[in-house]
Amino acid sequence: MKKVLFLIALVAMVANTSAQDRIAVGLKAGFNSTSINLSDIPDGSELKNEAKSGFLFGAYGRLRLLGGLSIQPELYYAKKSSQMSYLGESGTENTTNTFYTWDVPILAHLQIIDLKVAKIYGVAGPVASFIAKSKTDVPEWDQFKSTNWTFQAGAGVEFWRLTADVRYEWGLSDISELANYNIGQKTDVLTFSVGFKLFGI
């Protein structure tokens, strides 16, 4: 919780800076599709993963640095789910993993094209993800690290006060702390979101 409060203060600090012509603050919401990349599956194991949908909502700030380049910190609450299938002696068994996280991207925001009526931009940067709650159909598998690091990149369009973008997020670290199942669980997330700029550039 202290980490979340610190990150809220960071966004507020950007919002309260005196350079009013160089900042923006807004709200955002969207949905995601999450899968778990099982990169280290042992030989002979029958493990598969399927993506499931979730949601997100939160806020963003933007501070223009130079020309079309800005830094864009965000804070949003997200639900991420995926389904894992295991072929055992009794047949195929499915388990659903669900995470509720506070995500904090620190992104570089670059305006690529200005069409006058709309602007096309790209974003990229690291994301710190803090698990607030997790649940799984297999209780003994509910052992996840409290912090997960990912990298996010994507593109979008800005029109008037509205933004819409699509991003892909690659997991950089394993999320599981299961001692007996070292199967390289990293999250891969496809995100679609829309935003509304409250004020600023």
mmCIF file of C-alpha atoms in Angstrom:
data_model
loop_
_atom_site.group_PDB
_atom_site.id
_atom_site.type_symbol
_atom_site.label_atom_id
_atom_site.label_comp_id
_atom_site.label_asym_id
_atom_site.label_seq_id
_atom_site.Cartn_x
_atom_site.Cartn_y
_atom_site.Cartn_z
ATOM 1 C CA MET A 1 0.000 0.000 0.000
ATOM 2 C CA LYS A 2 2.879 2.400 0.724
ATOM 3 C CA LYS A 3 4.185 1.816 -2.791
ATOM 4 C CA VAL A 4 0.773 2.608 -4.282
ATOM 5 C CA LEU A 5 0.464 5.816 -2.218
ATOM 6 C CA PHE A 6 3.933 6.886 -3.325
ATOM 7 C CA LEU A 7 3.003 6.363 -6.970
ATOM 8 C CA ILE A 8 -0.245 8.309 -6.540
ATOM 9 C CA ALA A 9 1.820 11.145 -5.078
ATOM 10 C CA LEU A 10 4.122 10.964 -8.109
ATOM 11 C CA VAL A 11 1.207 11.430 -10.509
ATOM 12 C CA ALA A 12 -0.133 14.263 -8.338
ATOM 13 C CA MET A 13 3.269 15.954 -8.375
ATOM 14 C CA VAL A 14 3.268 15.921 -12.167
ATOM 15 C CA ALA A 15 -0.249 17.349 -12.150
ATOM 16 C CA ASN A 16 0.645 20.217 -9.810
ATOM 17 C CA THR A 17 3.786 21.402 -11.525
ATOM 18 C CA SER A 18 3.882 25.092 -12.481
ATOM 19 C CA ALA A 19 4.488 24.317 -16.179
ATOM 20 C CA GLN A 20 0.770 24.141 -16.981
ATOM 21 C CA ASP A 21 1.397 24.317 -20.742
ATOM 22 C CA ARG A 22 3.544 21.181 -20.596
ATOM 23 C CA ILE A 23 1.399 18.768 -18.611
ATOM 24 C CA ALA A 24 -1.800 16.785 -18.997
ATOM 25 C CA VAL A 25 -3.857 14.682 -16.599
ATOM 26 C CA GLY A 26 -6.640 12.300 -17.547
ATOM 27 C CA LEU A 27 -8.632 9.171 -16.786
ATOM 28 C CA LYS A 28 -8.528 5.872 -18.679
ATOM 29 C CA ALA A 29 -10.355 2.546 -18.873
ATOM 30 C CA GLY A 30 -10.257 -0.512 -21.070
ATOM 31 C CA PHE A 31 -10.031 -4.258 -21.300
ATOM 32 C CA ASN A 32 -7.227 -6.795 -21.651
ATOM 33 C CA SER A 33 -6.470 -10.331 -22.733
ATOM 34 C CA THR A 34 -3.934 -12.132 -20.558
ATOM 35 C CA SER A 35 -2.007 -15.348 -21.055
ATOM 36 C CA ILE A 36 0.792 -16.902 -19.039
ATOM 37 C CA ASN A 37 3.903 -17.770 -21.027
ATOM 38 C CA LEU A 38 5.014 -21.222 -19.845
ATOM 39 C CA SER A 39 8.572 -20.971 -21.113
ATOM 40 C CA ASP A 40 10.211 -23.800 -19.150
ATOM 41 C CA ILE A 41 7.801 -26.721 -19.491
ATOM 42 C CA PRO A 42 9.554 -30.004 -18.596
ATOM 43 C CA ASP A 43 9.833 -32.653 -21.318
ATOM 44 C CA GLY A 44 6.822 -34.951 -21.396
ATOM 45 C CA SER A 45 4.518 -32.480 -19.644
ATOM 46 C CA GLU A 46 1.167 -31.650 -21.222
ATOM 47 C CA LEU A 47 0.596 -28.063 -20.121
ATOM 48 C CA LYS A 48 -1.225 -25.444 -22.184
ATOM 49 C CA ASN A 49 -2.413 -21.915 -21.530
ATOM 50 C CA GLU A 50 -5.309 -19.917 -22.960
ATOM 51 C CA ALA A 51 -5.868 -16.174 -22.712
ATOM 52 C CA LYS A 52 -8.906 -14.775 -20.915
ATOM 53 C CA SER A 53 -10.310 -11.249 -20.803
ATOM 54 C CA GLY A 54 -10.166 -8.690 -18.001
ATOM 55 C CA PHE A 55 -10.471 -4.963 -17.417
ATOM 56 C CA LEU A 56 -8.580 -1.887 -16.211
ATOM 57 C CA PHE A 57 -9.346 1.641 -15.016
ATOM 58 C CA GLY A 58 -7.209 4.419 -13.625
ATOM 59 C CA ALA A 59 -5.450 7.681 -14.437
ATOM 60 C CA TYR A 60 -2.469 9.056 -16.317
ATOM 61 C CA GLY A 61 -0.252 12.124 -16.313
ATOM 62 C CA ARG A 62 1.940 13.478 -19.084
ATOM 63 C CA LEU A 63 4.880 15.860 -18.938
ATOM 64 C CA ARG A 64 6.240 17.198 -22.226
ATOM 65 C CA LEU A 65 10.027 17.130 -22.311
ATOM 66 C CA LEU A 66 11.104 18.222 -25.792
ATOM 67 C CA GLY A 67 9.149 18.591 -29.025
ATOM 68 C CA GLY A 68 6.836 15.606 -29.377
ATOM 69 C CA LEU A 69 8.531 13.600 -26.604
ATOM 70 C CA SER A 70 6.844 13.305 -23.210
ATOM 71 C CA ILE A 71 7.036 11.110 -20.142
ATOM 72 C CA GLN A 72 3.742 9.477 -19.180
ATOM 73 C CA PRO A 73 3.332 7.855 -15.751
ATOM 74 C CA GLU A 74 0.107 5.936 -15.195
ATOM 75 C CA LEU A 75 -1.677 4.193 -12.355
ATOM 76 C CA TYR A 76 -4.507 1.759 -12.939
ATOM 77 C CA TYR A 77 -6.291 -1.151 -11.311
ATOM 78 C CA ALA A 78 -6.551 -4.254 -13.485
ATOM 79 C CA LYS A 79 -8.092 -7.700 -13.506
ATOM 80 C CA LYS A 80 -6.049 -10.293 -15.434
ATOM 81 C CA SER A 81 -7.103 -13.889 -15.994
ATOM 82 C CA SER A 82 -5.799 -16.922 -17.840
ATOM 83 C CA GLN A 83 -6.699 -20.607 -18.069
ATOM 84 C CA MET A 84 -4.200 -23.442 -17.769
ATOM 85 C CA SER A 85 -4.911 -26.949 -19.074
ATOM 86 C CA TYR A 86 -3.110 -30.061 -17.796
ATOM 87 C CA LEU A 87 -3.433 -33.529 -19.297
ATOM 88 C CA GLY A 88 -3.408 -35.948 -16.384
ATOM 89 C CA GLU A 89 -4.296 -39.604 -15.827
ATOM 90 C CA SER A 90 -7.970 -38.758 -15.401
ATOM 91 C CA GLY A 91 -8.113 -36.578 -18.505
ATOM 92 C CA THR A 92 -7.745 -32.862 -19.141
ATOM 93 C CA GLU A 93 -7.954 -30.654 -16.063
ATOM 94 C CA ASN A 94 -8.446 -26.882 -16.313
ATOM 95 C CA THR A 95 -7.599 -24.206 -13.781
ATOM 96 C CA THR A 96 -8.223 -20.475 -13.999
ATOM 97 C CA ASN A 97 -5.753 -17.989 -12.488
ATOM 98 C CA THR A 98 -7.000 -14.468 -11.747
ATOM 99 C CA PHE A 99 -4.945 -11.498 -10.555
ATOM 100 C CA TYR A 100 -6.109 -8.098 -9.362
ATOM 101 C CA THR A 101 -3.188 -5.712 -9.673
ATOM 102 C CA TRP A 102 -2.120 -2.096 -9.312
ATOM 103 C CA ASP A 103 -0.077 -1.375 -12.438
ATOM 104 C CA VAL A 104 2.339 1.535 -12.791
ATOM 105 C CA PRO A 105 3.710 2.116 -16.299
ATOM 106 C CA ILE A 106 6.426 4.768 -16.708
ATOM 107 C CA LEU A 107 6.267 5.373 -20.450
ATOM 108 C CA ALA A 108 7.989 7.412 -23.098
ATOM 109 C CA HIS A 109 5.234 9.042 -25.181
ATOM 110 C CA LEU A 110 6.249 10.152 -28.686
ATOM 111 C CA GLN A 111 3.987 12.044 -31.076
ATOM 112 C CA ILE A 112 4.626 10.495 -34.490
ATOM 113 C CA ILE A 113 2.179 12.261 -36.833
ATOM 114 C CA ASP A 114 0.097 15.420 -36.373
ATOM 115 C CA LEU A 115 -2.915 15.274 -38.706
ATOM 116 C CA LYS A 116 -4.352 18.512 -37.251
ATOM 117 C CA VAL A 117 -7.671 16.827 -36.466
ATOM 118 C CA ALA A 118 -5.909 13.936 -34.730
ATOM 119 C CA LYS A 119 -2.449 12.927 -33.493
ATOM 120 C CA ILE A 120 -0.853 9.511 -33.792
ATOM 121 C CA TYR A 121 1.561 8.518 -31.025
ATOM 122 C CA GLY A 122 3.665 5.649 -29.738
ATOM 123 C CA VAL A 123 4.375 4.618 -26.146
ATOM 124 C CA ALA A 124 6.939 2.298 -24.571
ATOM 125 C CA GLY A 125 8.431 1.672 -21.161
ATOM 126 C CA PRO A 126 8.610 -0.524 -18.050
ATOM 127 C CA VAL A 127 5.651 -1.455 -15.865
ATOM 128 C CA ALA A 128 5.692 -2.315 -12.164
ATOM 129 C CA SER A 129 2.734 -4.531 -11.261
ATOM 130 C CA PHE A 130 1.713 -5.047 -7.626
ATOM 131 C CA ILE A 131 -0.672 -7.921 -6.910
ATOM 132 C CA ALA A 132 -3.504 -6.811 -4.631
ATOM 133 C CA LYS A 133 -5.377 -10.127 -4.766
ATOM 134 C CA SER A 134 -5.065 -13.461 -6.535
ATOM 135 C CA LYS A 135 -7.162 -16.599 -6.781
ATOM 136 C CA THR A 136 -6.950 -19.931 -8.554
ATOM 137 C CA ASP A 137 -9.019 -23.089 -8.852
ATOM 138 C CA VAL A 138 -6.124 -25.031 -7.282
ATOM 139 C CA PRO A 139 -5.483 -23.535 -3.806
ATOM 140 C CA GLU A 140 -1.974 -25.007 -3.494
ATOM 141 C CA TRP A 141 -0.988 -23.115 -6.685
ATOM 142 C CA ASP A 142 -2.003 -19.741 -5.226
ATOM 143 C CA GLN A 143 1.580 -18.669 -4.578
ATOM 144 C CA PHE A 144 2.525 -15.575 -6.542
ATOM 145 C CA LYS A 145 5.151 -12.880 -6.148
ATOM 146 C CA SER A 146 3.793 -9.579 -4.866
ATOM 147 C CA THR A 147 5.652 -7.568 -7.537
ATOM 148 C CA ASN A 148 6.032 -8.328 -11.233
ATOM 149 C CA TRP A 149 8.014 -6.401 -13.872
ATOM 150 C CA THR A 150 6.918 -6.156 -17.503
ATOM 151 C CA PHE A 151 7.661 -4.068 -20.601
ATOM 152 C CA GLN A 152 4.870 -2.361 -22.502
ATOM 153 C CA ALA A 153 4.780 -0.905 -26.032
ATOM 154 C CA GLY A 154 2.032 0.262 -28.337
ATOM 155 C CA ALA A 155 0.467 3.031 -30.382
ATOM 156 C CA GLY A 156 -2.656 5.148 -30.374
ATOM 157 C CA VAL A 157 -4.549 8.153 -31.627
ATOM 158 C CA GLU A 158 -5.546 11.364 -29.822
ATOM 159 C CA PHE A 159 -8.573 13.413 -30.892
ATOM 160 C CA TRP A 160 -9.772 16.457 -28.944
ATOM 161 C CA ARG A 161 -9.669 15.254 -25.310
ATOM 162 C CA LEU A 162 -9.986 11.583 -26.205
ATOM 163 C CA THR A 163 -7.290 8.946 -26.652
ATOM 164 C CA ALA A 164 -7.487 5.336 -27.822
ATOM 165 C CA ASP A 165 -4.552 2.949 -27.933
ATOM 166 C CA VAL A 166 -3.519 -0.666 -28.141
ATOM 167 C CA ARG A 167 -0.502 -2.053 -26.287
ATOM 168 C CA TYR A 168 1.290 -5.341 -25.764
ATOM 169 C CA GLU A 169 2.988 -6.202 -22.494
ATOM 170 C CA TRP A 170 5.806 -8.751 -22.127
ATOM 171 C CA GLY A 171 6.561 -10.296 -18.741
ATOM 172 C CA LEU A 172 10.167 -9.825 -17.648
ATOM 173 C CA SER A 173 10.058 -11.907 -14.461
ATOM 174 C CA ASP A 174 8.296 -15.076 -13.284
ATOM 175 C CA ILE A 175 5.146 -14.442 -11.271
ATOM 176 C CA SER A 176 5.007 -17.808 -9.490
ATOM 177 C CA GLU A 177 6.702 -18.821 -6.253
ATOM 178 C CA LEU A 178 5.813 -22.505 -6.555
ATOM 179 C CA ALA A 179 8.862 -24.443 -5.393
ATOM 180 C CA ASN A 180 7.852 -27.729 -7.055
ATOM 181 C CA TYR A 181 6.660 -26.323 -10.408
ATOM 182 C CA ASN A 182 9.432 -24.356 -12.119
ATOM 183 C CA ILE A 183 7.639 -23.766 -15.427
ATOM 184 C CA GLY A 184 8.650 -20.163 -16.174
ATOM 185 C CA GLN A 185 5.360 -18.347 -15.707
ATOM 186 C CA LYS A 186 5.485 -14.862 -17.251
ATOM 187 C CA THR A 187 2.448 -12.738 -18.105
ATOM 188 C CA ASP A 188 1.755 -11.563 -21.658
ATOM 189 C CA VAL A 189 -1.019 -8.966 -21.866
ATOM 190 C CA LEU A 190 -2.784 -7.359 -24.833
ATOM 191 C CA THR A 191 -4.526 -4.135 -23.775
ATOM 192 C CA PHE A 192 -7.097 -1.855 -25.424
ATOM 193 C CA SER A 193 -7.919 1.381 -23.627
ATOM 194 C CA VAL A 194 -9.578 4.762 -24.068
ATOM 195 C CA GLY A 195 -8.758 7.909 -22.135
ATOM 196 C CA PHE A 196 -10.293 11.299 -21.419
ATOM 197 C CA LYS A 197 -7.988 14.257 -20.822
ATOM 198 C CA LEU A 198 -9.201 16.395 -17.922
ATOM 199 C CA PHE A 199 -6.817 19.273 -18.628
ATOM 200 C CA GLY A 200 -3.441 20.152 -20.089
ATOM 201 C CA ILE A 201 -1.599 19.792 -23.382
#
